[in-house]
Amino acid sequence: MGETKQRIAIDMDEVIADTLDKMLERYNREYEDTITPQHLHGKKLRHVAKCGDQVSRFFDDPLFLRDLKVLPDSQDVIRELQTRYEIFIASAAMEVPASFAAKYEWLKEHFPFIPNSHIVFCGDKSIIDADYLIDDHAYQFARFRGQGILFSAPHNVEETRYPRVHNWRDVADMFLK
Amino acid sequence: MGETKQRIAIDMDEVIADTLDKMLERYNREYEDTITPQHLHGKKLRHVAKCGDQVSRFFDDPLFLRDLKVLPDSQDVIRELQTRYEIFIASAAMEVPASFAAKYEWLKEHFPFIPNSHIVFCGDKSIIDADYLIDDHAYQFARFRGQGILFSAPHNVEETRYPRVHNWRDVADMFLK
């Protein structure tokens, strides 16, 4: 039966984990700034931050990713998706190797219904063999063999090449109606 | 041009890393036993060890995987494969989450020519979108969309369903002639 289910691969950061919220909170505190998601239309934090690319050093702290908030409705919708689809979580963890353990523990805490066999840490997501990939980074869709579904984030508002979902209710509407 | 290259995904343990050698050395020392690879035809160490499944606790030590030997010729052959194929390293690291960092560091030390974008830590390798998967575990081929190539290990000698390579010279003969 598993063979006949379509597969959906789901990104972590800014799709099920609110990485941006934590980054803004940490950045604004450390640099005494007041950037909000509204300041980031079409841009990443590093493009508007006083410290530029240095914001990426937040990820060097293995604990930074450990207490991210869960994106609203993602748990309920993914649990329901599992009844009709084969679900994989696919995170580009190789960019920050120090984050492996924290990412894994976060998943086990908030998505315990995703088995280890269905967690993937990778770099280039074109290696993922799935029918759909829900991700906030359109560049991951370029060589992906299935259909990319863009999950809205401030940095990707100007991207128009892929079907877009704004939140997990949109994902439910797309896959569960 | 990258688009036109066929892809080969390559397992780590017992394919490029000599996990068995280290396991036998550690097991024989701790349990005062004298098991060799020749005792393992068709079996895993846990099937013949005095301690049974307890051998898997060796992997709980994050450092256990850090100093594994490299399988002969794997570095040279993989470097040459890269000129004609797109190469990914795909390890079932999710079985032992404590091993992520050690596996990553081992790869960076011995296979620095594999970029982060082409390293995958997963569970079920059917999620890998590649033309070939070189692995010592035939069960990983069951739902894999490409061609499984069985890399010989004592535990898999009785497996006959897949093309077999005995060592990295065999891999070179298969893919580089």
Coordinates of C-alpha atoms in Angstrom, one line a residue, chain B residues 60-173:
Chain B
D60 CA 26.3 5.3 21.0
D61 CA 29.9 6.5 21.4
P62 CA 30.1 9.4 19.0
L63 CA 33.8 8.9 18.6
F64 CA 33.4 5.2 17.5
L65 CA 32.9 6.2 13.8
R66 CA 35.5 9.0 13.8
D67 CA 38.6 6.9 13.1
L68 CA 37.3 4.2 10.7
K69 CA 39.6 3.1 8.0
V70 CA 38.9 4.1 4.4
L71 CA 38.0 1.1 2.2
P72 CA 40.8 0.5 -0.4
D73 CA 40.7 2.5 -3.6
S74 CA 37.4 4.2 -2.7
Q75 CA 38.9 7.7 -2.7
D76 CA 40.7 7.4 -6.0
V77 CA 37.7 5.7 -7.8
I78 CA 35.2 8.2 -6.4
R79 CA 37.3 11.1 -7.5
E80 CA 37.5 9.6 -11.0
L81 CA 33.7 8.9 -11.0
Q82 CA 33.1 12.6 -10.3
T83 CA 34.5 13.5 -13.7
R84 CA 31.7 11.5 -15.4
Y85 CA 28.9 11.2 -12.9
E86 CA 27.3 13.4 -10.2
I87 CA 28.2 11.7 -6.9
F88 CA 26.3 11.8 -3.7
I89 CA 27.2 10.2 -0.4
A90 CA 24.0 8.8 1.2
S91 CA 24.3 7.4 4.7
A92 CA 21.5 6.0 6.9
A93 CA 22.6 8.1 9.8
M94 CA 19.1 8.5 11.3
E95 CA 19.5 5.1 12.9
V96 CA 22.1 6.5 15.2
P97 CA 21.5 10.3 15.6
A98 CA 24.5 10.7 17.8
S99 CA 26.7 9.8 14.8
F100 CA 25.8 12.8 12.6
A101 CA 28.8 15.0 13.5
A102 CA 31.3 12.1 13.5
K103 CA 30.1 10.9 10.1
Y104 CA 30.3 14.4 8.7
E105 CA 33.8 15.1 10.1
W106 CA 35.0 11.7 8.8
L107 CA 33.7 12.6 5.3
K108 CA 35.3 16.0 5.4
E109 CA 38.7 14.5 6.4
H110 CA 38.8 11.6 3.9
F111 CA 36.5 12.8 1.0
P112 CA 37.1 16.6 1.0
F113 CA 36.2 16.6 -2.7
I114 CA 32.6 15.8 -1.9
P115 CA 30.8 19.1 -1.4
N116 CA 28.3 19.6 1.5
S117 CA 25.6 19.9 -1.1
H118 CA 26.2 16.2 -2.1
I119 CA 26.1 14.6 1.4
V120 CA 22.8 13.1 2.5
F121 CA 21.9 11.7 5.9
C122 CA 18.7 9.8 5.7
G123 CA 16.8 6.7 6.8
D124 CA 14.9 5.0 4.0
K125 CA 17.0 5.4 0.9
S126 CA 14.1 5.2 -1.4
I127 CA 14.0 9.0 -1.0
I128 CA 17.2 9.2 -3.0
D129 CA 16.7 10.3 -6.6
A130 CA 19.7 8.8 -8.3
D131 CA 20.4 6.4 -11.2
Y132 CA 22.5 4.0 -9.1
L133 CA 22.8 3.3 -5.4
I134 CA 25.9 1.4 -4.2
D135 CA 25.1 -0.1 -0.9
D136 CA 25.8 -3.2 1.2
H137 CA 22.2 -3.5 2.3
A138 CA 19.9 -5.0 -0.3
Y139 CA 16.7 -3.9 1.6
Q140 CA 17.6 -0.3 0.7
F141 CA 17.0 -1.2 -3.0
A142 CA 13.4 -2.4 -2.6
R143 CA 11.7 0.9 -3.3
F144 CA 14.8 2.8 -4.8
R145 CA 13.9 4.1 -8.2
G146 CA 17.3 3.5 -9.8
Q147 CA 19.5 0.5 -10.0
G148 CA 20.9 -1.0 -6.8
I149 CA 24.5 -2.2 -6.9
L150 CA 25.3 -4.5 -4.0
F151 CA 28.7 -3.8 -2.4
S152 CA 30.0 -7.1 -1.0
A153 CA 30.1 -7.5 2.8
P154 CA 30.2 -10.7 4.9
H155 CA 26.5 -10.2 5.8
N156 CA 25.2 -10.1 2.2
V157 CA 27.1 -13.0 0.5
E158 CA 23.9 -14.9 0.0
E159 CA 22.0 -12.1 -1.7
T160 CA 21.6 -12.7 -5.4
R161 CA 19.0 -10.3 -6.7
Y162 CA 21.3 -7.4 -7.6
P163 CA 24.5 -6.7 -9.5
R164 CA 27.4 -7.2 -7.1
V165 CA 30.7 -5.4 -6.8
H166 CA 33.4 -6.9 -4.5
N167 CA 35.6 -3.9 -4.1
W168 CA 36.2 -0.4 -5.6
R169 CA 38.2 -1.8 -8.6
D170 CA 35.0 -3.6 -9.5
V171 CA 33.1 -0.3 -9.3
A172 CA 35.7 1.3 -11.6
D173 CA 35.3 -1.6 -14.0

